[in-house]
XYZ file of N, CA and C in Angstrom:
243
model
N -17.945 10.040 13.951
C -17.096 11.018 14.592
C -17.774 11.577 15.837
N -19.078 11.829 15.721
C -19.815 12.357 16.866
C -19.820 11.348 18.011
N -19.951 10.073 17.681
C -19.932 9.032 18.705
C -18.580 8.999 19.422
N -17.510 9.160 18.679
C -16.173 9.203 19.267
C -16.049 10.374 20.238
N -16.522 11.543 19.834
C -16.452 12.727 20.695
C -17.269 12.517 21.962
N -18.473 11.972 21.821
C -19.324 11.747 22.988
C -18.710 10.747 23.969
N -18.132 9.677 23.442
C -17.529 8.665 24.317
C -16.310 9.230 25.035
N -15.448 9.926 24.306
C -14.228 10.452 24.932
C -14.569 11.523 25.961
N -15.423 12.453 25.609
C -15.777 13.509 26.560
C -16.555 12.960 27.751
N -17.479 12.052 27.496
C -18.243 11.459 28.593
C -17.376 10.665 29.549
N -16.471 9.881 28.995
C -15.559 9.101 29.841
C -14.615 10.008 30.613
N -14.135 11.062 29.977
C -13.242 12.007 30.662
C -13.959 12.708 31.807
N -15.178 13.146 31.559
C -15.954 13.804 32.621
C -16.198 12.844 33.767
N -16.525 11.596 33.455
C -16.712 10.586 34.495
C -15.438 10.407 35.311
N -14.313 10.344 34.637
C -13.039 10.152 35.330
C -12.724 11.336 36.245
N -12.898 12.550 35.734
C -12.616 13.721 36.558
C -13.569 13.817 37.738
N -14.826 13.416 37.556
C -15.810 13.482 38.641
C -15.545 12.440 39.720
N -14.843 11.378 39.369
C -14.578 10.304 40.326
C -13.122 10.247 40.764
N -12.445 11.379 40.762
C -11.049 11.490 41.223
C -10.085 10.557 40.490
N -10.310 10.389 39.209
C -9.399 9.623 38.368
C -8.833 10.569 37.312
N -8.184 11.616 37.770
C -7.705 12.670 36.874
C -6.725 12.140 35.828
N -5.880 11.221 36.226
C -4.914 10.656 35.284
C -5.606 9.940 34.139
N -6.618 9.152 34.466
C -7.364 8.443 33.419
C -8.121 9.430 32.539
N -8.620 10.516 33.134
C -9.326 11.527 32.354
C -8.421 12.215 31.349
N -7.204 12.529 31.769
C -6.246 13.179 30.872
C -5.823 12.210 29.768
N -5.558 10.973 30.136
C -5.167 9.973 29.138
C -6.301 9.768 28.132
N -7.530 9.771 28.611
C -8.672 9.587 27.726
C -8.774 10.722 26.713
N -8.444 11.936 27.112
C -8.490 13.064 26.183
C -7.469 12.922 25.057
N -6.418 12.151 25.286
C -5.462 11.869 24.216
C -6.071 10.939 23.159
N -7.265 10.427 23.416
C -7.962 9.602 22.438
C -8.326 10.354 21.176
N -8.322 11.693 21.228
C -8.582 12.493 20.034
C -7.405 12.492 19.064
N -6.233 12.079 19.518
C -5.045 12.069 18.676
C -5.120 10.942 17.654
N -4.767 11.254 16.418
C -4.743 10.205 15.386
C -3.575 9.244 15.599
N -2.497 9.721 16.193
C -1.296 8.898 16.346
C -1.425 7.897 17.494
N -1.898 8.348 18.643
C -1.925 7.474 19.820
C -3.317 7.318 20.409
N -4.337 7.616 19.636
C -5.708 7.574 20.145
C -6.137 6.212 20.647
N -5.876 5.170 19.857
C -6.287 3.830 20.264
C -5.544 3.387 21.513
N -4.269 3.697 21.566
C -3.480 3.343 22.742
C -4.010 4.059 23.980
N -4.320 5.339 23.838
C -4.826 6.115 24.975
C -6.165 5.574 25.464
N -7.034 5.207 24.547
C -8.329 4.662 24.958
C -8.170 3.286 25.604
N -7.234 2.497 25.123
C -6.964 1.202 25.755
C -6.424 1.358 27.161
N -5.511 2.300 27.344
C -4.954 2.564 28.682
C -6.044 3.085 29.611
N -6.916 3.929 29.085
C -8.025 4.439 29.896
C -8.911 3.298 30.366
N -9.214 2.361 29.481
C -10.029 1.211 29.881
C -9.356 0.382 30.960
N -8.060 0.183 30.824
C -7.330 -0.591 31.838
C -7.349 0.133 33.176
N -7.137 1.445 33.162
C -7.165 2.213 34.407
C -8.542 2.176 35.066
N -9.579 2.243 34.259
C -10.928 2.165 34.813
C -11.232 0.772 35.355
N -10.760 -0.259 34.670
C -10.943 -1.620 35.183
C -10.228 -1.813 36.510
N -9.023 -1.301 36.602
C -8.250 -1.454 37.836
C -8.864 -0.685 38.998
N -9.574 0.397 38.689
C -10.195 1.177 39.761
C -11.588 0.657 40.110
N -12.074 -0.358 39.397
C -13.338 -0.990 39.745
C -14.551 -0.478 38.981
N -14.368 0.349 37.995
C -15.477 0.873 37.198
C -15.621 0.025 35.938
N -16.267 -1.125 36.094
C -16.304 -2.120 35.029
C -17.177 -1.693 33.853
N -18.303 -1.065 34.113
C -19.228 -0.733 33.028
C -18.677 0.386 32.160
N -18.174 1.447 32.767
C -17.651 2.574 31.993
C -16.372 2.185 31.255
N -15.663 1.171 31.723
C -14.432 0.730 31.061
C -14.714 0.082 29.708
N -15.946 -0.322 29.466
C -16.316 -0.958 28.203
C -16.400 0.069 27.070
N -16.756 1.314 27.394
C -16.997 2.306 26.351
C -15.760 2.661 25.519
N -14.600 2.919 26.112
C -13.432 3.200 25.247
C -13.054 2.025 24.350
N -13.136 0.818 24.879
C -12.829 -0.359 24.054
C -13.919 -0.545 23.001
N -15.153 -0.256 23.376
C -16.263 -0.365 22.432
C -16.120 0.576 21.251
N -15.652 1.790 21.501
C -15.487 2.736 20.399
C -14.341 2.303 19.481
N -13.316 1.690 20.046
C -12.234 1.147 19.215
C -12.782 0.034 18.324
N -13.544 -0.880 18.916
C -14.112 -1.981 18.138
C -15.086 -1.469 17.074
N -15.857 -0.439 17.408
C -16.775 0.113 16.421
C -16.014 0.736 15.251
N -14.914 1.415 15.550
C -14.124 2.026 14.477
C -13.466 0.984 13.585
N -13.200 -0.192 14.135
C -12.581 -1.253 13.339
C -13.632 -2.019 12.539
N -14.705 -2.453 13.206
C -15.675 -3.334 12.564
C -16.940 -2.626 12.088
N -17.238 -1.457 12.595
C -18.465 -0.748 12.257
C -18.646 -0.442 10.785
N -17.643 0.106 10.113
C -17.838 0.400 8.682
C -18.161 -0.837 7.849
N -17.537 -1.954 8.155
C -17.819 -3.179 7.409
C -19.250 -3.655 7.669
N -19.693 -3.543 8.905
C -21.061 -3.942 9.246
C -22.065 -3.034 8.547
N -21.809 -1.740 8.570
C -22.723 -0.798 7.930
C -22.750 -1.002 6.413
N -21.607 -1.280 5.823
C -21.534 -1.523 4.387
C -22.310 -2.783 4.018
N -22.158 -3.831 4.816
C -22.849 -5.084 4.545
C -24.359 -4.899 4.670
N -24.789 -4.162 5.688
C -26.227 -3.953 5.880
C -26.822 -3.089 4.778
N -26.078 -2.149 4.245
C -26.614 -1.296 3.186
C -26.740 -2.085 1.875
N -25.882 -3.052 1.655
C -25.994 -3.902 0.453
C -27.178 -4.838 0.554
N -27.478 -5.309 1.775
C -28.570 -6.252 1.967
C -29.941 -5.581 1.940
N -29.969 -4.265 1.934
C -31.224 -3.548 1.869
C -31.840 -3.232 3.222
N -31.063 -3.303 4.271
C -31.604 -2.993 5.608
C -31.430 -1.565 5.943
């Protein structure tokens, strides 16, 4: 949960600092349980279109972590790592 908050707030601050207010507002909708994934996906697309390739990876990365992360952590805890 903390990672989600850090990614959303960090990406939003980056967007607002770089005159991408629309992407920043859309990114803040990532906190919503109903449309959070959609908002983070749209934020990544907007950042890609504006040329910010590295920061565009973070919203998609947090989506992928939320999908695959628990399974990876569960598997590693069973293996004794």
